């Protein structure tokens, strides 16, 4: 096997990305501290044609060199907006028939592998702070709480890893 060159990958241009049909996924970053994590989420969102990213609370926003370093230009392709209040955003999205799924370990959480999204719905996936997770009031307001099954000794995954796992899983279930 031969590795492909970037020129052979047939990727979209930024303009083509912006005009392409998006996956019915919205990302909400709830008070994310790490600029590298934010950039990684942008890059993953670009890969899976996410509709939009909401950067909430203390989550930093582009342009910033540390976000850019990991986003590799995805801040130019993926639509984004800053919102101060995550809970107010969640309620606004719900009023527009968007289903909210917080990614968290909680009572009665649905294991990610058991989650069956409907292709007719848009889903906003909420990822929380690296230490405190998703705010309890946001978890309580969510339509779903999804948990990534884990089998080792650690209690959680890094937010950028969690985002990659969850976005891919929901993308695959909606697209394939």
Tab-separated table of N, CA and C in Angstrom:
chain	number	residue	atom	x	y	z
A	1	UNK	N	0.827	-1.189	0.000
A	1	UNK	CA	0.000	0.000	0.000
A	1	UNK	C	0.867	1.246	0.000
A	2	UNK	N	0.376	2.261	-0.675
A	2	UNK	CA	1.064	3.534	-0.764
A	2	UNK	C	0.213	4.595	-0.069
A	3	UNK	N	0.844	5.370	0.778
A	3	UNK	CA	0.137	6.488	1.404
A	3	UNK	C	-0.295	7.481	0.338
A	4	UNK	N	-1.474	8.050	0.504
A	4	UNK	CA	-1.959	9.051	-0.441
A	4	UNK	C	-1.373	10.417	-0.118
A	5	UNK	N	-1.149	11.187	-1.161
A	5	UNK	CA	-0.720	12.571	-0.999
A	5	UNK	C	-1.952	13.420	-0.718
A	6	UNK	N	-1.753	14.553	-0.069
A	6	UNK	CA	-2.879	15.450	0.214
A	6	UNK	C	-3.651	15.798	-1.055
A	7	UNK	N	-2.951	15.973	-2.152
A	7	UNK	CA	-3.601	16.327	-3.420
A	7	UNK	C	-4.494	15.208	-3.948
A	8	UNK	N	-4.329	13.993	-3.441
A	8	UNK	CA	-5.137	12.852	-3.881
A	8	UNK	C	-6.362	12.611	-3.007
A	9	UNK	N	-6.517	13.389	-1.960
A	9	UNK	CA	-7.598	13.137	-0.998
A	9	UNK	C	-8.945	13.723	-1.420
A	10	UNK	N	-8.949	14.588	-2.411
A	10	UNK	CA	-10.198	15.181	-2.911
A	10	UNK	C	-11.023	15.851	-1.818
A	11	UNK	N	-10.374	16.639	-0.995
A	11	UNK	CA	-11.063	17.360	0.070
A	11	UNK	C	-11.751	18.592	-0.494
A	12	UNK	N	-12.771	19.055	0.211
A	12	UNK	CA	-13.504	20.256	-0.177
A	12	UNK	C	-12.660	21.499	0.062
A	13	UNK	N	-12.868	22.512	-0.741
A	13	UNK	CA	-12.300	23.825	-0.436
A	13	UNK	C	-13.167	24.446	0.663
A	14	UNK	N	-12.709	25.522	1.261
A	14	UNK	CA	-13.500	26.198	2.291
A	14	UNK	C	-14.844	26.650	1.720
A	15	UNK	N	-14.845	27.199	0.534
A	15	UNK	CA	-16.102	27.635	-0.090
A	15	UNK	C	-17.027	26.453	-0.362
A	16	UNK	N	-16.469	25.346	-0.839
A	16	UNK	CA	-17.285	24.145	-1.074
A	16	UNK	C	-17.854	23.613	0.236
A	17	UNK	N	-17.034	23.644	1.295
A	17	UNK	CA	-17.501	23.201	2.612
A	17	UNK	C	-18.686	24.049	3.056
A	18	UNK	N	-18.536	25.357	2.956
A	18	UNK	CA	-19.586	26.266	3.431
A	18	UNK	C	-20.901	26.065	2.692
A	19	UNK	N	-20.843	25.690	1.415
A	19	UNK	CA	-22.074	25.519	0.641
A	19	UNK	C	-22.565	24.062	0.615
A	20	UNK	N	-21.829	23.151	1.236
A	20	UNK	CA	-22.221	21.740	1.214
A	20	UNK	C	-23.319	21.448	2.232
A	21	UNK	N	-24.026	20.353	2.009
A	21	UNK	CA	-25.052	19.911	2.958
A	21	UNK	C	-24.345	19.416	4.217
A	22	UNK	N	-24.763	19.940	5.346
A	22	UNK	CA	-24.124	19.590	6.612
A	22	UNK	C	-24.840	18.409	7.271
A	23	UNK	N	-24.108	17.752	8.146
A	23	UNK	CA	-24.687	16.736	9.011
A	23	UNK	C	-25.522	17.466	10.061
A	24	UNK	N	-26.608	16.876	10.485
A	24	UNK	CA	-27.521	17.551	11.425
A	24	UNK	C	-26.977	17.441	12.854
A	25	UNK	N	-25.757	17.964	13.015
A	25	UNK	CA	-25.072	17.970	14.306
A	25	UNK	C	-24.584	19.384	14.583
A	26	UNK	N	-24.850	19.836	15.804
A	26	UNK	CA	-24.351	21.110	16.329
A	26	UNK	C	-23.502	20.753	17.544
A	27	UNK	N	-22.424	21.462	17.733
A	27	UNK	CA	-21.563	21.241	18.894
A	27	UNK	C	-21.678	22.431	19.832
A	28	UNK	N	-21.822	22.134	21.129
A	28	UNK	CA	-21.820	23.166	22.165
A	28	UNK	C	-20.647	22.865	23.097
A	29	UNK	N	-19.727	23.814	23.193
A	29	UNK	CA	-18.601	23.679	24.119
A	29	UNK	C	-18.905	24.530	25.345
A	30	UNK	N	-19.111	23.880	26.463
A	30	UNK	CA	-19.551	24.497	27.710
A	30	UNK	C	-18.351	24.766	28.613
A	31	UNK	N	-17.826	25.986	28.537
A	31	UNK	CA	-16.733	26.414	29.425
A	31	UNK	C	-15.462	25.571	29.286
A	32	UNK	N	-15.009	25.388	28.063
A	32	UNK	CA	-13.781	24.629	27.800
A	32	UNK	C	-12.580	25.543	28.026
A	33	UNK	N	-11.615	25.072	28.803
A	33	UNK	CA	-10.448	25.890	29.155
A	33	UNK	C	-9.317	25.797	28.145
A	34	UNK	N	-9.093	24.615	27.601
A	34	UNK	CA	-7.912	24.387	26.764
A	34	UNK	C	-8.139	24.852	25.332
A	35	UNK	N	-7.278	25.752	24.893
A	35	UNK	CA	-7.346	26.242	23.514
A	35	UNK	C	-7.052	25.124	22.516
A	36	UNK	N	-6.176	24.205	22.884
A	36	UNK	CA	-5.884	23.068	22.010
A	36	UNK	C	-7.099	22.160	21.862
A	37	UNK	N	-7.844	21.954	22.937
A	37	UNK	CA	-9.070	21.158	22.848
A	37	UNK	C	-10.080	21.829	21.923
A	38	UNK	N	-10.202	23.142	22.030
A	38	UNK	CA	-11.131	23.884	21.175
A	38	UNK	C	-10.737	23.704	19.711
A	39	UNK	N	-9.464	23.875	19.409
A	39	UNK	CA	-8.992	23.698	18.041
A	39	UNK	C	-9.227	22.293	17.526
A	40	UNK	N	-9.019	21.299	18.374
A	40	UNK	CA	-9.251	19.907	17.969
A	40	UNK	C	-10.716	19.656	17.637
A	41	UNK	N	-11.608	20.259	18.411
A	41	UNK	CA	-13.041	20.095	18.140
A	41	UNK	C	-13.406	20.754	16.811
A	42	UNK	N	-12.817	21.900	16.509
A	42	UNK	CA	-13.049	22.527	15.206
A	42	UNK	C	-12.621	21.575	14.076
A	43	UNK	N	-11.459	20.990	14.228
A	43	UNK	CA	-10.928	20.123	13.173
A	43	UNK	C	-11.797	18.878	12.990
A	44	UNK	N	-12.238	18.278	14.077
A	44	UNK	CA	-13.133	17.122	14.004
A	44	UNK	C	-14.468	17.527	13.397
A	45	UNK	N	-14.970	18.695	13.767
A	45	UNK	CA	-16.244	19.177	13.224
A	45	UNK	C	-16.160	19.402	11.722
A	46	UNK	N	-15.032	19.873	11.248
A	46	UNK	CA	-14.817	20.027	9.819
A	46	UNK	C	-14.858	18.657	9.138
A	47	UNK	N	-14.210	17.681	9.718
A	47	UNK	CA	-14.113	16.353	9.108
A	47	UNK	C	-15.485	15.721	8.897
A	48	UNK	N	-16.434	16.017	9.795
A	48	UNK	CA	-17.739	15.363	9.737
A	48	UNK	C	-18.877	16.327	9.406
A	49	UNK	N	-18.540	17.448	8.746
A	49	UNK	CA	-19.533	18.389	8.219
A	49	UNK	C	-20.548	18.850	9.264
A	50	UNK	N	-20.062	19.193	10.450
A	50	UNK	CA	-20.919	19.706	11.518
A	50	UNK	C	-21.499	21.056	11.099
A	51	UNK	N	-22.770	21.276	11.440
A	51	UNK	CA	-23.458	22.530	11.088
A	51	UNK	C	-22.818	23.762	11.716
A	52	UNK	N	-22.559	23.685	13.028
A	52	UNK	CA	-22.102	24.878	13.745
A	52	UNK	C	-21.525	24.470	15.089
A	53	UNK	N	-20.619	25.289	15.580
A	53	UNK	CA	-20.074	25.144	16.927
A	53	UNK	C	-20.467	26.385	17.721
A	54	UNK	N	-20.984	26.170	18.924
A	54	UNK	CA	-21.235	27.267	19.861
A	54	UNK	C	-20.172	27.208	20.950
A	55	UNK	N	-19.474	28.309	21.131
A	55	UNK	CA	-18.433	28.442	22.149
A	55	UNK	C	-19.064	29.210	23.303
A	56	UNK	N	-19.275	28.544	24.435
A	56	UNK	CA	-20.052	29.143	25.519
A	56	UNK	C	-19.210	29.450	26.754
A	57	UNK	N	-19.641	30.498	27.450
A	57	UNK	CA	-19.000	30.875	28.705
A	57	UNK	C	-17.556	31.288	28.499
A	58	UNK	N	-16.650	30.649	29.248
A	58	UNK	CA	-15.236	31.003	29.199
A	58	UNK	C	-14.503	30.398	27.997
A	59	UNK	N	-15.191	29.600	27.188
A	59	UNK	CA	-14.554	28.994	26.019
A	59	UNK	C	-14.004	30.097	25.121
A	60	UNK	N	-12.723	30.011	24.823
A	60	UNK	CA	-12.073	31.025	23.974
A	60	UNK	C	-12.583	30.922	22.548
A	61	UNK	N	-12.428	32.018	21.818
A	61	UNK	CA	-12.892	32.035	20.435
A	61	UNK	C	-11.766	32.458	19.501
A	62	UNK	N	-11.860	32.020	18.253
A	62	UNK	CA	-10.870	32.446	17.262
A	62	UNK	C	-10.986	33.945	17.023
A	63	UNK	N	-9.956	34.580	16.509
A	63	UNK	CA	-8.664	33.981	16.191
A	63	UNK	C	-7.769	33.910	17.431
A	64	UNK	N	-7.078	32.823	17.567
A	64	UNK	CA	-6.079	32.651	18.625
A	64	UNK	C	-5.074	31.624	18.127
A	65	UNK	N	-3.787	31.894	18.315
A	65	UNK	CA	-2.749	31.027	17.747
A	65	UNK	C	-2.838	29.595	18.267
A	66	UNK	N	-3.209	29.392	19.533
A	66	UNK	CA	-3.284	28.031	20.070
A	66	UNK	C	-4.490	27.266	19.534
A	67	UNK	N	-5.591	27.958	19.273
A	67	UNK	CA	-6.738	27.305	18.623
A	67	UNK	C	-6.340	26.969	17.190
A	68	UNK	N	-5.748	27.926	16.506
A	68	UNK	CA	-5.351	27.748	15.113
A	68	UNK	C	-4.372	26.582	14.947
A	69	UNK	N	-3.464	26.434	15.905
A	69	UNK	CA	-2.431	25.391	15.832
A	69	UNK	C	-3.053	23.996	15.688
A	70	UNK	N	-4.139	23.730	16.400
A	70	UNK	CA	-4.754	22.402	16.312
A	70	UNK	C	-5.916	22.368	15.323
A	71	UNK	N	-6.554	23.495	15.072
A	71	UNK	CA	-7.683	23.530	14.129
A	71	UNK	C	-7.213	23.420	12.687
A	72	UNK	N	-6.000	23.856	12.408
A	72	UNK	CA	-5.422	23.803	11.063
A	72	UNK	C	-6.354	24.393	9.997
A	73	UNK	N	-6.941	25.540	10.316
A	73	UNK	CA	-7.785	26.230	9.344
A	73	UNK	C	-9.270	25.944	9.459
A	74	UNK	N	-9.668	25.000	10.301
A	74	UNK	CA	-11.079	24.637	10.419
A	74	UNK	C	-11.926	25.762	11.015
A	75	UNK	N	-11.293	26.746	11.659
A	75	UNK	CA	-12.062	27.896	12.164
A	75	UNK	C	-12.570	28.746	11.007
A	76	UNK	N	-12.006	28.555	9.820
A	76	UNK	CA	-12.459	29.276	8.625
A	76	UNK	C	-13.586	28.546	7.902
A	77	UNK	N	-13.681	27.232	8.086
A	77	UNK	CA	-14.707	26.456	7.378
A	77	UNK	C	-15.955	26.222	8.220
A	78	UNK	N	-15.798	25.896	9.485
A	78	UNK	CA	-16.944	25.562	10.338
A	78	UNK	C	-17.551	26.839	10.920
A	79	UNK	N	-18.861	26.989	10.774
A	79	UNK	CA	-19.561	28.135	11.355
A	79	UNK	C	-19.478	28.056	12.874
A	80	UNK	N	-19.292	29.203	13.514
A	80	UNK	CA	-19.224	29.226	14.968
A	80	UNK	C	-19.781	30.543	15.492
A	81	UNK	N	-20.139	30.497	16.772
A	81	UNK	CA	-20.684	31.681	17.435
A	81	UNK	C	-20.379	31.566	18.920
A	82	UNK	N	-20.125	32.687	19.560
A	82	UNK	CA	-19.919	32.690	20.999
A	82	UNK	C	-21.217	33.046	21.700
A	83	UNK	N	-21.522	32.339	22.766
A	83	UNK	CA	-22.666	32.638	23.623
A	83	UNK	C	-22.192	32.628	25.064
A	84	UNK	N	-22.655	33.579	25.817
A	84	UNK	CA	-22.258	33.672	27.218
A	84	UNK	C	-22.912	32.572	28.068
A	85	UNK	N	-24.189	32.301	27.819
A	85	UNK	CA	-24.996	31.441	28.691
A	85	UNK	C	-25.375	30.140	27.974
A	86	UNK	N	-24.786	29.036	28.396
A	86	UNK	CA	-25.042	27.737	27.766
A	86	UNK	C	-26.499	27.324	27.931
A	87	UNK	N	-27.047	27.481	29.125
A	87	UNK	CA	-28.428	27.053	29.369
A	87	UNK	C	-29.414	27.836	28.504
A	88	UNK	N	-29.226	29.129	28.364
A	88	UNK	CA	-30.112	29.931	27.516
A	88	UNK	C	-30.028	29.451	26.065
A	89	UNK	N	-28.830	29.118	25.601
A	89	UNK	CA	-28.661	28.592	24.251
A	89	UNK	C	-29.401	27.264	24.100
A	90	UNK	N	-29.252	26.382	25.071
A	90	UNK	CA	-29.923	25.077	25.027
A	90	UNK	C	-31.430	25.262	24.893
A	91	UNK	N	-31.990	26.147	25.700
A	91	UNK	CA	-33.445	26.388	25.638
A	91	UNK	C	-33.855	26.966	24.285
A	92	UNK	N	-33.043	27.869	23.750
A	92	UNK	CA	-33.325	28.460	22.435
A	92	UNK	C	-33.302	27.387	21.343
A	93	UNK	N	-32.311	26.524	21.385
A	93	UNK	CA	-32.222	25.460	20.394
A	93	UNK	C	-33.405	24.493	20.515
A	94	UNK	N	-33.787	24.172	21.735
A	94	UNK	CA	-34.930	23.282	21.942
A	94	UNK	C	-36.214	23.890	21.381
A	95	UNK	N	-36.366	25.205	21.505
A	95	UNK	CA	-37.537	25.877	20.932
A	95	UNK	C	-37.569	25.742	19.411
A	96	UNK	N	-36.392	25.508	18.818
A	96	UNK	CA	-36.284	25.307	17.372
A	96	UNK	C	-36.183	23.816	17.011
A	97	UNK	N	-36.674	22.967	17.911
A	97	UNK	CA	-36.764	21.512	17.704
A	97	UNK	C	-35.423	20.802	17.579
A	98	UNK	N	-34.375	21.386	18.134
A	98	UNK	CA	-33.076	20.712	18.190
A	98	UNK	C	-33.054	19.861	19.453
A	99	UNK	N	-32.629	18.618	19.319
A	99	UNK	CA	-32.503	17.703	20.457
A	99	UNK	C	-31.139	17.912	21.105
A	100	UNK	N	-31.127	18.068	22.421
A	100	UNK	CA	-29.891	18.337	23.164
A	100	UNK	C	-29.407	17.052	23.821
A	101	UNK	N	-28.145	16.733	23.583
A	101	UNK	CA	-27.534	15.551	24.191
A	101	UNK	C	-26.248	15.966	24.898
A	102	UNK	N	-26.291	15.964	26.224
A	102	UNK	CA	-25.078	16.246	26.990
A	102	UNK	C	-24.241	14.978	27.067
A	103	UNK	N	-22.947	15.142	26.913
A	103	UNK	CA	-22.023	14.015	27.000
A	103	UNK	C	-21.471	14.034	28.419
A	104	UNK	N	-21.967	13.105	29.213
A	104	UNK	CA	-21.682	13.163	30.646
A	104	UNK	C	-21.949	11.800	31.277
A	105	UNK	N	-21.386	11.596	32.450
A	105	UNK	CA	-21.690	10.414	33.251
A	105	UNK	C	-22.767	10.837	34.241
A	106	UNK	N	-23.953	10.258	34.092
A	106	UNK	CA	-25.091	10.683	34.915
A	106	UNK	C	-26.053	9.518	35.107
A	107	UNK	N	-26.907	9.653	36.103
A	107	UNK	CA	-27.953	8.656	36.305
A	107	UNK	C	-28.789	8.539	35.042
A	108	UNK	N	-29.106	7.315	34.688
A	108	UNK	CA	-29.960	7.021	33.531
A	108	UNK	C	-29.381	7.495	32.198
A	109	UNK	N	-28.072	7.684	32.134
A	109	UNK	CA	-27.439	8.035	30.868
A	109	UNK	C	-27.602	6.876	29.886
A	110	UNK	N	-27.674	7.206	28.616
A	110	UNK	CA	-27.723	6.204	27.550
A	110	UNK	C	-26.290	5.957	27.104
A	111	UNK	N	-25.895	4.708	27.061
A	111	UNK	CA	-24.565	4.395	26.564
A	111	UNK	C	-24.521	4.744	25.075
A	112	UNK	N	-23.445	5.369	24.648
A	112	UNK	CA	-23.330	5.857	23.283
A	112	UNK	C	-23.636	4.775	22.256
A	113	UNK	N	-23.147	3.575	22.484
A	113	UNK	CA	-23.384	2.487	21.534
A	113	UNK	C	-24.860	2.096	21.446
A	114	UNK	N	-25.674	2.475	22.423
A	114	UNK	CA	-27.105	2.156	22.431
A	114	UNK	C	-27.967	3.318	21.930
A	115	UNK	N	-27.363	4.480	21.705
A	115	UNK	CA	-28.102	5.660	21.256
A	115	UNK	C	-28.474	5.500	19.791
A	116	UNK	N	-29.757	5.753	19.491
A	116	UNK	CA	-30.254	5.620	18.129
A	116	UNK	C	-30.878	6.943	17.680
A	117	UNK	N	-30.069	7.825	17.106
A	117	UNK	CA	-30.614	9.111	16.667
A	117	UNK	C	-31.539	8.932	15.457
A	118	UNK	N	-32.525	9.784	15.367
A	118	UNK	CA	-33.451	9.785	14.238
A	118	UNK	C	-32.889	10.697	13.144
A	119	UNK	N	-32.887	10.225	11.907
A	119	UNK	CA	-32.306	11.007	10.817
A	119	UNK	C	-33.072	12.299	10.552
A	120	UNK	N	-34.293	12.437	11.063
A	120	UNK	CA	-35.067	13.654	10.865
A	120	UNK	C	-34.759	14.757	11.856
A	121	UNK	N	-33.994	14.463	12.877
A	121	UNK	CA	-33.707	15.446	13.926
A	121	UNK	C	-32.316	16.044	13.769
A	122	UNK	N	-32.171	17.253	14.327
A	122	UNK	CA	-30.855	17.861	14.501
A	122	UNK	C	-30.478	17.675	15.961
A	123	UNK	N	-29.235	17.314	16.206
A	123	UNK	CA	-28.747	17.051	17.560
A	123	UNK	C	-27.649	18.037	17.926
A	124	UNK	N	-27.787	18.653	19.091
A	124	UNK	CA	-26.720	19.485	19.652
A	124	UNK	C	-26.029	18.650	20.717
A	125	UNK	N	-24.744	18.427	20.527
A	125	UNK	CA	-23.941	17.630	21.459
A	125	UNK	C	-23.171	18.581	22.362
A	126	UNK	N	-23.388	18.451	23.667
A	126	UNK	CA	-22.786	19.363	24.640
A	126	UNK	C	-21.601	18.680	25.309
A	127	UNK	N	-20.432	19.319	25.189
A	127	UNK	CA	-19.216	18.828	25.828
A	127	UNK	C	-18.804	19.820	26.894
A	128	UNK	N	-18.450	19.314	28.077
A	128	UNK	CA	-18.212	20.188	29.211
A	128	UNK	C	-16.767	20.421	29.570
A	129	UNK	N	-16.617	21.266	30.566
A	129	UNK	CA	-15.341	21.682	31.122
A	129	UNK	C	-14.472	20.480	31.477
A	130	UNK	N	-13.166	20.630	31.264
A	130	UNK	CA	-12.222	19.542	31.486
A	130	UNK	C	-12.219	19.011	32.921
A	131	UNK	N	-12.582	19.828	33.894
A	131	UNK	CA	-12.584	19.392	35.297
A	131	UNK	C	-14.001	19.122	35.800
A	132	UNK	N	-14.910	20.051	35.542
A	132	UNK	CA	-16.262	19.970	36.112
A	132	UNK	C	-17.292	19.323	35.194
A	133	UNK	N	-16.967	19.120	33.936
A	133	UNK	CA	-17.915	18.526	33.006
A	133	UNK	C	-18.979	19.528	32.573
A	134	UNK	N	-20.087	18.995	32.069
A	134	UNK	CA	-21.210	19.823	31.647
A	134	UNK	C	-21.924	20.324	32.901
A	135	UNK	N	-22.292	21.602	32.902
A	135	UNK	CA	-23.008	22.175	34.049
A	135	UNK	C	-24.266	21.357	34.364
A	136	UNK	N	-24.539	21.139	35.650
A	136	UNK	CA	-25.693	20.332	36.054
A	136	UNK	C	-26.995	20.880	35.484
A	137	UNK	N	-27.157	22.197	35.468
A	137	UNK	CA	-28.401	22.771	34.942
A	137	UNK	C	-28.570	22.456	33.452
A	138	UNK	N	-27.480	22.345	32.731
A	138	UNK	CA	-27.536	21.982	31.308
A	138	UNK	C	-27.857	20.501	31.166
A	139	UNK	N	-27.227	19.667	31.985
A	139	UNK	CA	-27.534	18.228	31.988
A	139	UNK	C	-29.024	18.033	32.271
A	140	UNK	N	-29.533	18.731	33.268
A	140	UNK	CA	-30.945	18.591	33.658
A	140	UNK	C	-31.895	19.025	32.546
A	141	UNK	N	-31.496	19.992	31.753
A	141	UNK	CA	-32.346	20.501	30.665
A	141	UNK	C	-32.228	19.681	29.387
A	142	UNK	N	-31.269	18.773	29.328
A	142	UNK	CA	-31.007	18.021	28.098
A	142	UNK	C	-32.101	17.001	27.804
A	143	UNK	N	-32.270	16.720	26.510
A	143	UNK	CA	-33.201	15.673	26.084
A	143	UNK	C	-32.595	14.294	26.302
A	144	UNK	N	-31.287	14.223	26.193
A	144	UNK	CA	-30.549	12.975	26.384
A	144	UNK	C	-29.261	13.273	27.139
A	145	UNK	N	-28.796	12.279	27.866
A	145	UNK	CA	-27.434	12.297	28.384
A	145	UNK	C	-26.777	11.039	27.837
A	146	UNK	N	-25.685	11.244	27.113
A	146	UNK	CA	-24.970	10.133	26.502
A	146	UNK	C	-23.657	9.910	27.238
A	147	UNK	N	-23.351	8.647	27.464
A	147	UNK	CA	-22.105	8.291	28.137
A	147	UNK	C	-21.290	7.384	27.229
A	148	UNK	N	-20.010	7.668	27.142
A	148	UNK	CA	-19.107	6.814	26.383
A	148	UNK	C	-18.694	5.654	27.301
A	149	UNK	N	-18.989	4.417	26.912
A	149	UNK	CA	-18.577	3.298	27.766
A	149	UNK	C	-17.055	3.266	27.904
A	150	UNK	N	-16.593	3.046	29.118
A	150	UNK	CA	-15.157	2.960	29.387
A	150	UNK	C	-14.906	1.750	30.277
A	151	UNK	N	-13.783	1.103	30.073
A	151	UNK	CA	-13.551	-0.166	30.741
A	151	UNK	C	-12.244	-0.224	31.526
A	152	UNK	N	-11.501	0.875	31.563
A	152	UNK	CA	-10.229	0.892	32.274
A	152	UNK	C	-10.365	1.497	33.665
A	153	UNK	N	-9.285	2.057	34.159
A	153	UNK	CA	-9.251	2.602	35.515
A	153	UNK	C	-9.600	4.086	35.577
A	154	UNK	N	-9.503	4.796	34.475
A	154	UNK	CA	-9.731	6.246	34.473
A	154	UNK	C	-11.219	6.553	34.414
A	155	UNK	N	-11.571	7.727	34.929
A	155	UNK	CA	-12.979	8.120	35.032
A	155	UNK	C	-13.493	8.876	33.818
A	156	UNK	N	-12.592	9.379	32.984
A	156	UNK	CA	-13.062	10.182	31.854
A	156	UNK	C	-12.014	10.190	30.748
A	157	UNK	N	-12.436	10.722	29.598
A	157	UNK	CA	-11.556	10.938	28.459
A	157	UNK	C	-11.334	12.435	28.298
A	158	UNK	N	-10.256	12.806	27.631
A	158	UNK	CA	-10.040	14.202	27.289
A	158	UNK	C	-11.196	14.670	26.408
A	159	UNK	N	-11.580	15.935	26.546
A	159	UNK	CA	-12.740	16.449	25.811
A	159	UNK	C	-12.559	16.329	24.300
A	160	UNK	N	-11.354	16.528	23.788
A	160	UNK	CA	-11.169	16.417	22.334
A	160	UNK	C	-11.321	14.969	21.873
A	161	UNK	N	-10.895	14.027	22.704
A	161	UNK	CA	-11.074	12.604	22.384
A	161	UNK	C	-12.557	12.252	22.463
A	162	UNK	N	-13.228	12.701	23.510
A	162	UNK	CA	-14.675	12.461	23.652
A	162	UNK	C	-15.431	13.007	22.448
A	163	UNK	N	-15.079	14.216	22.034
A	163	UNK	CA	-15.756	14.828	20.888
A	163	UNK	C	-15.539	13.983	19.635
A	164	UNK	N	-14.317	13.527	19.416
A	164	UNK	CA	-14.051	12.697	18.245
A	164	UNK	C	-14.867	11.424	18.240
A	165	UNK	N	-14.927	10.762	19.377
A	165	UNK	CA	-15.674	9.502	19.488
A	165	UNK	C	-17.164	9.748	19.251
A	166	UNK	N	-17.720	10.739	19.927
A	166	UNK	CA	-19.164	10.982	19.864
A	166	UNK	C	-19.578	11.535	18.506
A	167	UNK	N	-18.838	12.505	17.994
A	167	UNK	CA	-19.205	13.082	16.696
A	167	UNK	C	-19.161	12.004	15.619
A	168	UNK	N	-18.120	11.195	15.604
A	168	UNK	CA	-18.049	10.115	14.613
A	168	UNK	C	-19.231	9.163	14.770
A	169	UNK	N	-19.542	8.768	15.990
A	169	UNK	CA	-20.621	7.805	16.230
A	169	UNK	C	-21.960	8.355	15.744
A	170	UNK	N	-22.286	9.570	16.117
A	170	UNK	CA	-23.569	10.170	15.711
A	170	UNK	C	-23.575	10.417	14.200
A	171	UNK	N	-22.465	10.905	13.659
A	171	UNK	CA	-22.345	11.094	12.210
A	171	UNK	C	-22.627	9.780	11.473
A	172	UNK	N	-21.982	8.717	11.887
A	172	UNK	CA	-22.142	7.426	11.218
A	172	UNK	C	-23.583	6.936	11.310
A	173	UNK	N	-24.207	7.122	12.461
A	173	UNK	CA	-25.602	6.671	12.623
A	173	UNK	C	-26.566	7.500	11.792
A	174	UNK	N	-26.276	8.778	11.607
A	174	UNK	CA	-27.139	9.643	10.808
A	174	UNK	C	-26.890	9.481	9.306
A	175	UNK	N	-25.657	9.239	8.912
A	175	UNK	CA	-25.282	9.216	7.494
A	175	UNK	C	-25.328	7.851	6.835
A	176	UNK	N	-25.017	6.791	7.585
A	176	UNK	CA	-24.872	5.472	6.942
A	176	UNK	C	-26.050	4.570	7.279
